PDB file of C-alpha atoms in Angstrom:
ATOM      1  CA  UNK A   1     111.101  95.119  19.876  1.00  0.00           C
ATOM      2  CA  UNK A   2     108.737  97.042  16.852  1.00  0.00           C
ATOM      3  CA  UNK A   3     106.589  99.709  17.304  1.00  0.00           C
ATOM      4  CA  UNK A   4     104.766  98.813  13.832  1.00  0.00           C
ATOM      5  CA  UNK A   5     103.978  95.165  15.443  1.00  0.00           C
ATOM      6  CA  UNK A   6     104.210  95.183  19.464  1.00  0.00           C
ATOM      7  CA  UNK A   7     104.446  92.237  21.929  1.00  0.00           C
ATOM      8  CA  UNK A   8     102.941  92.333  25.575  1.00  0.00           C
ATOM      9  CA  UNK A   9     103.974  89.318  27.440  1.00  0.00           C
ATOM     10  CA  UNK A  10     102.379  88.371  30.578  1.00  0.00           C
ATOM     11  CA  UNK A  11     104.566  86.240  32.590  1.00  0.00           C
ATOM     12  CA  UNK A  12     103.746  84.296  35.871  1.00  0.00           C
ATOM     13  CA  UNK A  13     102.984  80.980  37.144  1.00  0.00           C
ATOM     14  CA  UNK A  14      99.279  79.119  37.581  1.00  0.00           C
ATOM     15  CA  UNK A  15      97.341  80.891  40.219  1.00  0.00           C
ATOM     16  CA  UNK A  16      99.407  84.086  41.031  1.00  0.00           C
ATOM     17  CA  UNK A  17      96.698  86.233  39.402  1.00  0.00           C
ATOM     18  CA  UNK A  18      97.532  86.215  35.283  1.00  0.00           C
ATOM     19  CA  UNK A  19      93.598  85.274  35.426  1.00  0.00           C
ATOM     20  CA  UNK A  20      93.180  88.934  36.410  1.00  0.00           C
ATOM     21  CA  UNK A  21      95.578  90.478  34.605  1.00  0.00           C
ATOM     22  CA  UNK A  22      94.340  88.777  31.480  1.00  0.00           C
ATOM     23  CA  UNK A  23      90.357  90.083  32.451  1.00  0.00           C
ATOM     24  CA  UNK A  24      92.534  93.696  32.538  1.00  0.00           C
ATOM     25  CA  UNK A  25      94.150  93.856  29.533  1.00  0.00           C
ATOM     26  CA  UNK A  26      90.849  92.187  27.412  1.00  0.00           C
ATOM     27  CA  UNK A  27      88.792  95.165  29.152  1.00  0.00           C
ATOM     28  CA  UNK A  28      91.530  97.887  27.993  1.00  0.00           C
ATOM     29  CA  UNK A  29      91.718  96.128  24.744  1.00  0.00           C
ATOM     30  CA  UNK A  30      87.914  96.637  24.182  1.00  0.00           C
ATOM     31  CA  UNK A  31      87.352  99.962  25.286  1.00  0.00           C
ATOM     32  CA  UNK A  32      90.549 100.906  23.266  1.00  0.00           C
ATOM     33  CA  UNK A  33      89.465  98.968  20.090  1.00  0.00           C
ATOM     34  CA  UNK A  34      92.735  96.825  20.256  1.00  0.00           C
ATOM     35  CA  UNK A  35      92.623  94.135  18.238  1.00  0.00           C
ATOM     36  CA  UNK A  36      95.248  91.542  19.844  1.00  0.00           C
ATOM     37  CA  UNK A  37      96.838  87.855  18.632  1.00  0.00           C
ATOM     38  CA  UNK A  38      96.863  85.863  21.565  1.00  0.00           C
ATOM     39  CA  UNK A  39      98.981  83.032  22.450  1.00  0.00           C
ATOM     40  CA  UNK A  40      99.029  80.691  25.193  1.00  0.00           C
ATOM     41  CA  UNK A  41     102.714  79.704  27.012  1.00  0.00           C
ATOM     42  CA  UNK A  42     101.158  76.239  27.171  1.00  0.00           C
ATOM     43  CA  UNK A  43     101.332  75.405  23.366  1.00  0.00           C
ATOM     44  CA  UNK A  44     104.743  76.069  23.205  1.00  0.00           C
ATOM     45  CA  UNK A  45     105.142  72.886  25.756  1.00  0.00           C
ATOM     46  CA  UNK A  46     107.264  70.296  23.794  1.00  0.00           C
ATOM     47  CA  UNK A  47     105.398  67.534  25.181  1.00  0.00           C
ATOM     48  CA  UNK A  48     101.841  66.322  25.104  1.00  0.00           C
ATOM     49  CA  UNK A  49     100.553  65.017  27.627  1.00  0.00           C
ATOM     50  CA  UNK A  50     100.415  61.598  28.014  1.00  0.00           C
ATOM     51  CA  UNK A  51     104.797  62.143  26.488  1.00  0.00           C
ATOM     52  CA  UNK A  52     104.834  64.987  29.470  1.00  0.00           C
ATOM     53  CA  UNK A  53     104.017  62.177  32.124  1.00  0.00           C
ATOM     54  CA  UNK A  54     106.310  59.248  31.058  1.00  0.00           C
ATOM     55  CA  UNK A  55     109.477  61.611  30.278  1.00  0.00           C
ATOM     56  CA  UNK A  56     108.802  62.621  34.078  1.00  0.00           C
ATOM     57  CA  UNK A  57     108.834  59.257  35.578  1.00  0.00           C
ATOM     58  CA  UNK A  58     111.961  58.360  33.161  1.00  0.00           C
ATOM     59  CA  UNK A  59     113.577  61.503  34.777  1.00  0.00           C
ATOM     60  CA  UNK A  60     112.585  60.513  38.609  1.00  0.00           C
ATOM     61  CA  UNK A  61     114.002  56.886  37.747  1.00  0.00           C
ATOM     62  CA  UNK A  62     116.940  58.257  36.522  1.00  0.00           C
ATOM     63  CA  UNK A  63     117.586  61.118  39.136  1.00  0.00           C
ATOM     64  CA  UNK A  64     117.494  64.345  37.066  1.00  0.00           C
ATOM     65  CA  UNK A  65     115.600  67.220  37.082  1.00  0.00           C
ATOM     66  CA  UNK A  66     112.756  67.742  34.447  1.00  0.00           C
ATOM     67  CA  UNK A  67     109.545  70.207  34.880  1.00  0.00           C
ATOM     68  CA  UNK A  68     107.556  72.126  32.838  1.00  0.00           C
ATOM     69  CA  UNK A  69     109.588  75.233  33.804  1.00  0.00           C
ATOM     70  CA  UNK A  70     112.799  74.226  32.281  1.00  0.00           C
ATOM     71  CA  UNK A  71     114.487  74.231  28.562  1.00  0.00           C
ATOM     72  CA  UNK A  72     113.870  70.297  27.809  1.00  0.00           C
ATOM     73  CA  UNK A  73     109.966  70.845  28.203  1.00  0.00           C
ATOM     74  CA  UNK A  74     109.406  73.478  26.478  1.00  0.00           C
ATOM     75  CA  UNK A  75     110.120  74.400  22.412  1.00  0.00           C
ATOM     76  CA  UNK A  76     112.234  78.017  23.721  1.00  0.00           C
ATOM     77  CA  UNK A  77     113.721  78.790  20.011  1.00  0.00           C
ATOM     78  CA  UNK A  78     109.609  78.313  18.241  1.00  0.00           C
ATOM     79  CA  UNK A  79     108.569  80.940  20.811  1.00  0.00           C
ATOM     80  CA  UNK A  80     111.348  83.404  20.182  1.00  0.00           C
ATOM     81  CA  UNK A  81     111.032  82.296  16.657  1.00  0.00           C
ATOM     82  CA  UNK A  82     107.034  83.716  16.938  1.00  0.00           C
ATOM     83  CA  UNK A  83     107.880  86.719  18.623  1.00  0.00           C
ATOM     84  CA  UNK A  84     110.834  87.627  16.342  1.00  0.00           C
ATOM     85  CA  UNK A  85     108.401  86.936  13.608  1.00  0.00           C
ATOM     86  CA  UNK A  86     105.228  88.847  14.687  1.00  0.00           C
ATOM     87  CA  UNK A  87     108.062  91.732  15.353  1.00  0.00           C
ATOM     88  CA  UNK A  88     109.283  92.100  11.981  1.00  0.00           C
ATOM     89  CA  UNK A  89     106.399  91.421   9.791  1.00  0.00           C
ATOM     90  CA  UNK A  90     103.176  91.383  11.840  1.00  0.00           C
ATOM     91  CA  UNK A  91     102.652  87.920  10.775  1.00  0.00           C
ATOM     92  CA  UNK A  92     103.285  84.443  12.873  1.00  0.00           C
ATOM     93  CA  UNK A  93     101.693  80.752  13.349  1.00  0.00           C
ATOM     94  CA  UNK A  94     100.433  79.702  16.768  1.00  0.00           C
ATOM     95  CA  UNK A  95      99.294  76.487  18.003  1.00  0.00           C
ATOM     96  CA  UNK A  96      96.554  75.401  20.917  1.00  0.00           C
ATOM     97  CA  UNK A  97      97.538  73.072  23.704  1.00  0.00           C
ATOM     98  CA  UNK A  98      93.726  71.679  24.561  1.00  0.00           C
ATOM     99  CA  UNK A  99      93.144  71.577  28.223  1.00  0.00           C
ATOM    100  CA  UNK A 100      89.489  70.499  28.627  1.00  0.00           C
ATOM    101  CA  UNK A 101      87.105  68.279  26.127  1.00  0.00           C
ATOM    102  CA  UNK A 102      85.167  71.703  25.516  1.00  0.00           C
ATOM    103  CA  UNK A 103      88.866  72.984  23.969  1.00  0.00           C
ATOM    104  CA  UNK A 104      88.702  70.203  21.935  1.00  0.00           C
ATOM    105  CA  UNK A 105      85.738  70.200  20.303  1.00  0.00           C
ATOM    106  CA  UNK A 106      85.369  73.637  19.894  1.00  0.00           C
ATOM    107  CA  UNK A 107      89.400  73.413  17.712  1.00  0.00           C
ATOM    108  CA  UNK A 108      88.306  70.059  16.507  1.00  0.00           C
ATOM    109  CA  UNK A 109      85.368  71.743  14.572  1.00  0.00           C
ATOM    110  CA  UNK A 110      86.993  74.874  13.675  1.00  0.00           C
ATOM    111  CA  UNK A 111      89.747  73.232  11.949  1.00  0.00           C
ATOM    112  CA  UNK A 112      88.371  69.540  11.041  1.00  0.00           C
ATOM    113  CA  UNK A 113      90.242  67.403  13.370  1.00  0.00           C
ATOM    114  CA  UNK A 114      90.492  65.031  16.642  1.00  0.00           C
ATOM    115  CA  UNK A 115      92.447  65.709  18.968  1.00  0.00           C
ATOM    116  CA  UNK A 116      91.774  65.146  22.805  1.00  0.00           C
ATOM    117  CA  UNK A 117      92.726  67.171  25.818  1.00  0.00           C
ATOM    118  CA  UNK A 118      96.119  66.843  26.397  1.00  0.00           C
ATOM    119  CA  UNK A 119      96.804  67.069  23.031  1.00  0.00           C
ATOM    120  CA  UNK A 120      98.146  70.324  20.309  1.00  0.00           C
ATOM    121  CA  UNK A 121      96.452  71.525  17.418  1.00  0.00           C
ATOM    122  CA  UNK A 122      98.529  71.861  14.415  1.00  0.00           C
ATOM    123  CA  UNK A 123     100.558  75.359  14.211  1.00  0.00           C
ATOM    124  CA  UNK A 124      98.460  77.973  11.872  1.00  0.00           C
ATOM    125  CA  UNK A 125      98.875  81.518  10.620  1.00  0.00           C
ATOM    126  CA  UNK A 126      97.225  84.156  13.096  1.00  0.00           C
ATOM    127  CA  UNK A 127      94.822  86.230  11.610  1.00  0.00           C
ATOM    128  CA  UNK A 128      96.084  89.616   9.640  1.00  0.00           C
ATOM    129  CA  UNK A 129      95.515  93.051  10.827  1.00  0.00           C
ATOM    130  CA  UNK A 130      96.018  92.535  14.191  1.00  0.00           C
ATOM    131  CA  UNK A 131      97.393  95.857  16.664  1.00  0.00           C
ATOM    132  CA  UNK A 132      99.334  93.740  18.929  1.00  0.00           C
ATOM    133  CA  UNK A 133     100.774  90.027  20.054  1.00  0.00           C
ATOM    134  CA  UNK A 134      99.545  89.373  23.300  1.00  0.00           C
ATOM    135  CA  UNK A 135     101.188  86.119  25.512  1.00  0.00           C
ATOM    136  CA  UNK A 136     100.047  85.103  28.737  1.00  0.00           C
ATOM    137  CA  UNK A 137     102.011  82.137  30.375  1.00  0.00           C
ATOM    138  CA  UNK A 138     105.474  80.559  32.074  1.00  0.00           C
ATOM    139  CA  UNK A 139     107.781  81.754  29.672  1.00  0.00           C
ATOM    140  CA  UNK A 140     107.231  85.448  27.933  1.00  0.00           C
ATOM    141  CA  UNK A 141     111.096  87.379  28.947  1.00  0.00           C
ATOM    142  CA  UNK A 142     113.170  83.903  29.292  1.00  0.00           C
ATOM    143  CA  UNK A 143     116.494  83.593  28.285  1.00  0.00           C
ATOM    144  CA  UNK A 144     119.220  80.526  28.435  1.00  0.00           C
ATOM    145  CA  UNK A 145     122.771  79.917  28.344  1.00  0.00           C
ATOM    146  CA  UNK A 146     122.232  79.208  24.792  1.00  0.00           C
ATOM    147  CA  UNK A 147     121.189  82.345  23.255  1.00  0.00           C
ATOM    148  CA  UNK A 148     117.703  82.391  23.406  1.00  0.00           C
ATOM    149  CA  UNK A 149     116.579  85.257  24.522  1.00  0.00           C
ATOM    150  CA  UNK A 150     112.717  85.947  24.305  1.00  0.00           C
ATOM    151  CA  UNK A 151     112.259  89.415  26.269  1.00  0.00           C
ATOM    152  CA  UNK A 152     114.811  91.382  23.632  1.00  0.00           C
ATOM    153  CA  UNK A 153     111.444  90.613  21.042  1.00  0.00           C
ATOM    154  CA  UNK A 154     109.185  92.466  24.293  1.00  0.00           C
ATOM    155  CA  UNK A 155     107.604  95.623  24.114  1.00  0.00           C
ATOM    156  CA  UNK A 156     105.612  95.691  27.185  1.00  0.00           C
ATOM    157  CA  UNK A 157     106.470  92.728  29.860  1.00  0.00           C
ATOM    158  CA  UNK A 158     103.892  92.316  32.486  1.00  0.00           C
ATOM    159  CA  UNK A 159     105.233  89.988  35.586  1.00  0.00           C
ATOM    160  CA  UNK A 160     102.446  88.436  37.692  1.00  0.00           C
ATOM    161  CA  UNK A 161     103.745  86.238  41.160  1.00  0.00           C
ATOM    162  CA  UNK A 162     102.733  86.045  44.641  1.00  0.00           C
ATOM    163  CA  UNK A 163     105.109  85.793  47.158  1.00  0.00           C
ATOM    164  CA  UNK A 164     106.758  81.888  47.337  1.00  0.00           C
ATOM    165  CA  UNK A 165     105.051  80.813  50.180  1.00  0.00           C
ATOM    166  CA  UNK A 166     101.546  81.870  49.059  1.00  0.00           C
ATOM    167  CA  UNK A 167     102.553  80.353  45.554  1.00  0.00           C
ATOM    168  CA  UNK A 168     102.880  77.062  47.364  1.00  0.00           C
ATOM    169  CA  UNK A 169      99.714  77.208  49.478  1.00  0.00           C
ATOM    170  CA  UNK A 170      97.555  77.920  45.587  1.00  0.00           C
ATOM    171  CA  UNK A 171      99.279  74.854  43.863  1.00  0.00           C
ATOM    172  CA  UNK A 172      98.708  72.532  47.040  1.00  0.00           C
ATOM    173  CA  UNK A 173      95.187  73.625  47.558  1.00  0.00           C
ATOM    174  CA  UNK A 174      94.349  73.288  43.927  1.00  0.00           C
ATOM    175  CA  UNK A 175      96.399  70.382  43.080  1.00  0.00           C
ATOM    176  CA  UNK A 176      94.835  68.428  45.475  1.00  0.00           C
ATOM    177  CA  UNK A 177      91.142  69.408  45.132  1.00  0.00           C
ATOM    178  CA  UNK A 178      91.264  69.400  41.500  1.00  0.00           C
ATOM    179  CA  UNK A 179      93.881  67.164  40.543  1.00  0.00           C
ATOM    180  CA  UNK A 180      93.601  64.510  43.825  1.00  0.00           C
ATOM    181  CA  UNK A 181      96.954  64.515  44.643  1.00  0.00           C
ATOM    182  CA  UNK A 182      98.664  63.877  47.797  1.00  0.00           C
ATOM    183  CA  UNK A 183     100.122  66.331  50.192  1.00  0.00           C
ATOM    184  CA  UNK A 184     103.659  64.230  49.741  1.00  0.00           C
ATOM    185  CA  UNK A 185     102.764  64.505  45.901  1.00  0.00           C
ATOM    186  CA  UNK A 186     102.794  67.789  45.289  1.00  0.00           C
ATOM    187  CA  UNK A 187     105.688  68.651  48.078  1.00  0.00           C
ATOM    188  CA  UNK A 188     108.026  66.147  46.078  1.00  0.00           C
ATOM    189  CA  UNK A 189     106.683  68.336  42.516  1.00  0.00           C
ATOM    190  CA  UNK A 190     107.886  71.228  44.323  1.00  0.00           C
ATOM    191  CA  UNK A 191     110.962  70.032  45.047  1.00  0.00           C
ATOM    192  CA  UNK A 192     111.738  69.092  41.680  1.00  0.00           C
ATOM    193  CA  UNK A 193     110.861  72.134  39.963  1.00  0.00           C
ATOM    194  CA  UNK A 194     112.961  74.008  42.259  1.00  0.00           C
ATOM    195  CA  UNK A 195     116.446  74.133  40.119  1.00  0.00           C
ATOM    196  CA  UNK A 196     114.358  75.146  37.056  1.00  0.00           C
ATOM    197  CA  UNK A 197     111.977  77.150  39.032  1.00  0.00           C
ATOM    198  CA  UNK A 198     115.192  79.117  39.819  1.00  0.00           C
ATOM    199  CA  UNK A 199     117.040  79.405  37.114  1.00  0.00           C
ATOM    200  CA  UNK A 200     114.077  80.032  34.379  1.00  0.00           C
ATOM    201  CA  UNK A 201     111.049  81.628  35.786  1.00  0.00           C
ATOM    202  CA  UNK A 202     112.427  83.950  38.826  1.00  0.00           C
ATOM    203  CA  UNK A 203     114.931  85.944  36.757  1.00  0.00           C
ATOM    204  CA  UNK A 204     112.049  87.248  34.081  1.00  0.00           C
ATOM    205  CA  UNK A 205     111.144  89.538  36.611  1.00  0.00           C
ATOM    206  CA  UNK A 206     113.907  91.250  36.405  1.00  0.00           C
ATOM    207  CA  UNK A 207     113.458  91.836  32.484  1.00  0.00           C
ATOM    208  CA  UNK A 208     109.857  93.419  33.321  1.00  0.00           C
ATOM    209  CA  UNK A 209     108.247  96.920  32.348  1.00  0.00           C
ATOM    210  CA  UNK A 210     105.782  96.903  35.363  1.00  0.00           C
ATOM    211  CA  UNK A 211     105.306  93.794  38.326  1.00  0.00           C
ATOM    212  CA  UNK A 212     102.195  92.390  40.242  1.00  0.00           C
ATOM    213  CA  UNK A 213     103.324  90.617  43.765  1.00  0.00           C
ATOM    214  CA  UNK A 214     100.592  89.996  45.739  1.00  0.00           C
ATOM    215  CA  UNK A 215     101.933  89.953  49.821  1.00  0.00           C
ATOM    216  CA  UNK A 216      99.310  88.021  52.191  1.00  0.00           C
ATOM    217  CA  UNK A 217      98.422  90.035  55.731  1.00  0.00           C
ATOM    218  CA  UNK A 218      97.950  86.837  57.173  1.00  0.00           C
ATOM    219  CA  UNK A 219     100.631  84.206  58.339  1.00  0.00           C
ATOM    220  CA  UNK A 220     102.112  81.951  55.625  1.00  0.00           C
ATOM    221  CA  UNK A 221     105.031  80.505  57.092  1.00  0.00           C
ATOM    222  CA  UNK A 222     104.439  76.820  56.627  1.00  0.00           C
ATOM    223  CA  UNK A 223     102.717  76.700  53.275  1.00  0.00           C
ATOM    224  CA  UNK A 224     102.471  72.900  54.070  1.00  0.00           C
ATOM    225  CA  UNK A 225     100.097  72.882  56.337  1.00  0.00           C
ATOM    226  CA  UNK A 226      97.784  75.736  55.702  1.00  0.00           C
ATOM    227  CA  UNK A 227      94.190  75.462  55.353  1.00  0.00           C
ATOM    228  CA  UNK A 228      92.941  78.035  53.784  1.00  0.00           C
ATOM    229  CA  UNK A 229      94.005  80.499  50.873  1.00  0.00           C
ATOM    230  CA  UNK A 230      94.599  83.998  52.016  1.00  0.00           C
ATOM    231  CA  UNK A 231      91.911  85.795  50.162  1.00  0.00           C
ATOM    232  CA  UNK A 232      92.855  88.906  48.090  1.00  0.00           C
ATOM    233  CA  UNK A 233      91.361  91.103  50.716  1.00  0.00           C
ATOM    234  CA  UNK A 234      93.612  89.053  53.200  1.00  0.00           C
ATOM    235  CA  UNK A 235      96.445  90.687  50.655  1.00  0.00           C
ATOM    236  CA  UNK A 236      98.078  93.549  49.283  1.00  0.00           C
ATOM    237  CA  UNK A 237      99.847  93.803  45.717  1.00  0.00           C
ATOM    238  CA  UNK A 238     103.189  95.634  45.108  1.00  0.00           C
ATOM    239  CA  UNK A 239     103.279  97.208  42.081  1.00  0.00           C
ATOM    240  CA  UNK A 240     107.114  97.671  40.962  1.00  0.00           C
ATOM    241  CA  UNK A 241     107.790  99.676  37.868  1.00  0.00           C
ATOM    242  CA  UNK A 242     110.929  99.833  35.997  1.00  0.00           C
ATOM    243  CA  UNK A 243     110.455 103.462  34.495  1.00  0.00           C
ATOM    244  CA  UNK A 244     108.789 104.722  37.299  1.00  0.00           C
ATOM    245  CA  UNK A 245     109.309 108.380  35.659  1.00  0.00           C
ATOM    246  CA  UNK A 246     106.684 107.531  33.354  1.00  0.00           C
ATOM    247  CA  UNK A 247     103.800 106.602  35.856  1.00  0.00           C
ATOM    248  CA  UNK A 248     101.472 109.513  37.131  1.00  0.00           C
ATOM    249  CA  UNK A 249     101.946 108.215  41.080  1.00  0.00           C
ATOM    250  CA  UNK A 250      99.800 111.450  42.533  1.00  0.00           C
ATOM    251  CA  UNK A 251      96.905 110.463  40.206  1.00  0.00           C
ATOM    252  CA  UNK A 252      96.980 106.304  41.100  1.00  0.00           C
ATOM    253  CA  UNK A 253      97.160 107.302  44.649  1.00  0.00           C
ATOM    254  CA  UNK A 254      94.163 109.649  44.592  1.00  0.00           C
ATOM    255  CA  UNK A 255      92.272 107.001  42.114  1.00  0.00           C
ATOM    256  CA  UNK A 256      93.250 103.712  44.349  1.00  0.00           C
ATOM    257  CA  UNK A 257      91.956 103.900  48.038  1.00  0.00           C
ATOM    258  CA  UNK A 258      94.181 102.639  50.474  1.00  0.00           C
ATOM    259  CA  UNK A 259      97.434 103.091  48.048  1.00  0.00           C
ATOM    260  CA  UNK A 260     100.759 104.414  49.286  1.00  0.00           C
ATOM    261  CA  UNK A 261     104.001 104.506  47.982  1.00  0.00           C
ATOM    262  CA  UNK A 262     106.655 102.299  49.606  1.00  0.00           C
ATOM    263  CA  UNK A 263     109.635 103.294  47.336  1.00  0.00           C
ATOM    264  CA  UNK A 264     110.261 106.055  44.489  1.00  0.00           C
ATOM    265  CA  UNK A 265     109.254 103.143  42.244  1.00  0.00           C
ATOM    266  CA  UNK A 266     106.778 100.810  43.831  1.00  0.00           C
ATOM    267  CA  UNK A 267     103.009 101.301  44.474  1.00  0.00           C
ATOM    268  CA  UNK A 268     100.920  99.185  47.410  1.00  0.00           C
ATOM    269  CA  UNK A 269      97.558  98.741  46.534  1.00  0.00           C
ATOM    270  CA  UNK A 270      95.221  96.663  48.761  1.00  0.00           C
ATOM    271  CA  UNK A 271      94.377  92.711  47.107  1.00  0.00           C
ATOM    272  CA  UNK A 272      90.757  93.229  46.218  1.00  0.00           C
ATOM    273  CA  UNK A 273      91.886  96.226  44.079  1.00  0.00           C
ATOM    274  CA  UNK A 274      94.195  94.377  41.970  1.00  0.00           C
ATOM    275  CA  UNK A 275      92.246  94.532  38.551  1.00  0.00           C
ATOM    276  CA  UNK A 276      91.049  97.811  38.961  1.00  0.00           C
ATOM    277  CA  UNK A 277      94.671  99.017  39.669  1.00  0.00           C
ATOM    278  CA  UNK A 278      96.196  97.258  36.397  1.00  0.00           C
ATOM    279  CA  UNK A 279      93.751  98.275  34.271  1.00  0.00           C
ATOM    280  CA  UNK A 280      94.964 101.882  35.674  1.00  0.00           C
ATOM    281  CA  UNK A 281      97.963 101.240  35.244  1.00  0.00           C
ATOM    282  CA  UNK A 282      98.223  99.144  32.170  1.00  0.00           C
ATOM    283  CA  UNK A 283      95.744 101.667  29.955  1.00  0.00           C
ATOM    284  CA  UNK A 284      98.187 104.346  29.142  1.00  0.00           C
ATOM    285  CA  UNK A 285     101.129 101.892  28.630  1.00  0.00           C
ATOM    286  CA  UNK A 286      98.835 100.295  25.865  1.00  0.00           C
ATOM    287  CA  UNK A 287      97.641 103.500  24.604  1.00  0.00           C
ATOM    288  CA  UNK A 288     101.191 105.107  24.024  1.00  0.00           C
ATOM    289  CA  UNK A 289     102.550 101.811  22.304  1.00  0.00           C
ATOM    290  CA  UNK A 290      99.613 101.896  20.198  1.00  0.00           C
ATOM    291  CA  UNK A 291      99.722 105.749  19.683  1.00  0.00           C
ATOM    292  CA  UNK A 292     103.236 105.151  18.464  1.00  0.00           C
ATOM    293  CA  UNK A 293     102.718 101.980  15.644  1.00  0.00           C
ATOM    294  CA  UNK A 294      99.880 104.264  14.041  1.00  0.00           C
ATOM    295  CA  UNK A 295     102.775 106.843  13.384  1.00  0.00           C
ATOM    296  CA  UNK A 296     105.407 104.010  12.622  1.00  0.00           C
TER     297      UNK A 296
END
């Protein structure tokens, strides 16, 4: 941790709401002139992939358990290496994993290459002078057996997850709408992440400042056979704080309509408030880090 150079990690899996939490934190960031380096939890993937697809299907073949949540996917030591980095000295390289053909050409003629979705850009030095690293992805507080141990670097950890059930109804509905999958497809992906799923991704939430759980008011029970997405205003979010000493609960409550308090630290807000109650919530946690690396 550094209060000259700060880290905020955002942590949480595809779809439980990191889109808004990301809008949040880019609004606070402009109306505070904040100046982040972002990363994306994607480039530090070990894979590309096309490698991504056939070290799967070697795994399936072979019985043993391999997803993008665990250790042998994903480059753990470079991304503690970048955060230990940005820590001490401000500076760090970063890469981009290119999702789309837009991506790519857009890097490709920034930095005079070809690469194709699927693909990384080489790593790079992020810009100087920035106020603050900012992560959004799988893997911002994770820690192994083996010593890595990303959250110690993490000055502000932001977890973002629905409940499991609803988690499952986003990844079926968008996997197979966007991706064409099969129902038995994406049940079978489920049950392989699971061990890493586990052991990797659910304990960060334990290592965070401040968590975003969105809770559907609607029944969820079988995810597998749902048909529809509960809608955020078919939701509400628990907000769980680790300090909660340091929130101003009477204010949030009088600010957030349809808030209560549920225990001494955790606030219930209702779904379609979600991004208005980070950004209240998330402003004067980014204002008091920053307040304190202009003294450093």
């Amino acid at each position: 941790m550094s209060e000259k150079h700060p880290i905020v990690a955002v942590t949480g899996s595809s779809g439980a709401g990191t889109t808004t939490v990301k809008r949040a934190f880019e609004h606070i960031f402009h109306r505070e002139q904040i100046s982040p380096a972002v990363i994306e939890g994607d480039s530090y993937h070990r894979y590309e992939r096309s490698e991504m697809k056939q070290k799967m299907a070697d795994a399936e073949k072979n019985g043993e358990t391999f997803s993008h949540f665990g250790p042998e996917a994903n480059v753990f030591d470079k991304l503690e290496e970048t955060f230990s980095s940005y820590a001490s000295s401000g500076k760090a390289q970063r890469r981009y994993y290119l999702h789309s053909e837009e991506e790519a050409a857009e890097h490709n003629a920034r930095l005079g290459i070809d690469k194709g979705p699927g693909e990384f850009t080489p790593w790079e030095d992020i810009p100087d002078g920035t106020d603050l690293l900012f992560y959004e992805g799988l893997h911002g507080l994770v820690k192994t057996d083996d010593g890595i141990d990303v959250s110690r670097h993490v000055d502000l950890g932001v977890g973002v997850v629905p409940i499991v059930n609803l988690e499952w109804i986003q990844k079926i509905h968008r996997d197979s709408a966007e991706r064409g999958y099969s129902a038995e497809a994406i049940v079978d992906t489920i049950l392989r992440r699971m061990p890493d799923y586990i052991n990797y991704i659910t304990p960060q939430f334990s290592r965070t400042h401040v968590n975003f759980q969105r809770v559907p008011t609607v029944d969820t029970s079988n995810p597998f056979i749902a048909r529809d997405v509960p809608t955020p205003d078919e939701s509400m979010v628990v907000c769980r704080f680790r300090d909660p000493e340091t929130q101003d609960f009477p204010y949030l409550l009088n600010m957030i309509d349809g808030s209560f308090m549920s225990r001494p630290n955790t606030l219930v807000v209702p779904g379609g408030k979600m991004g208005f109650a980070m950004e209240l919530i998330l402003t004067p946690m980014l204002h008091d880090m920053i307040q304190r690396k202009r003294k450093a």
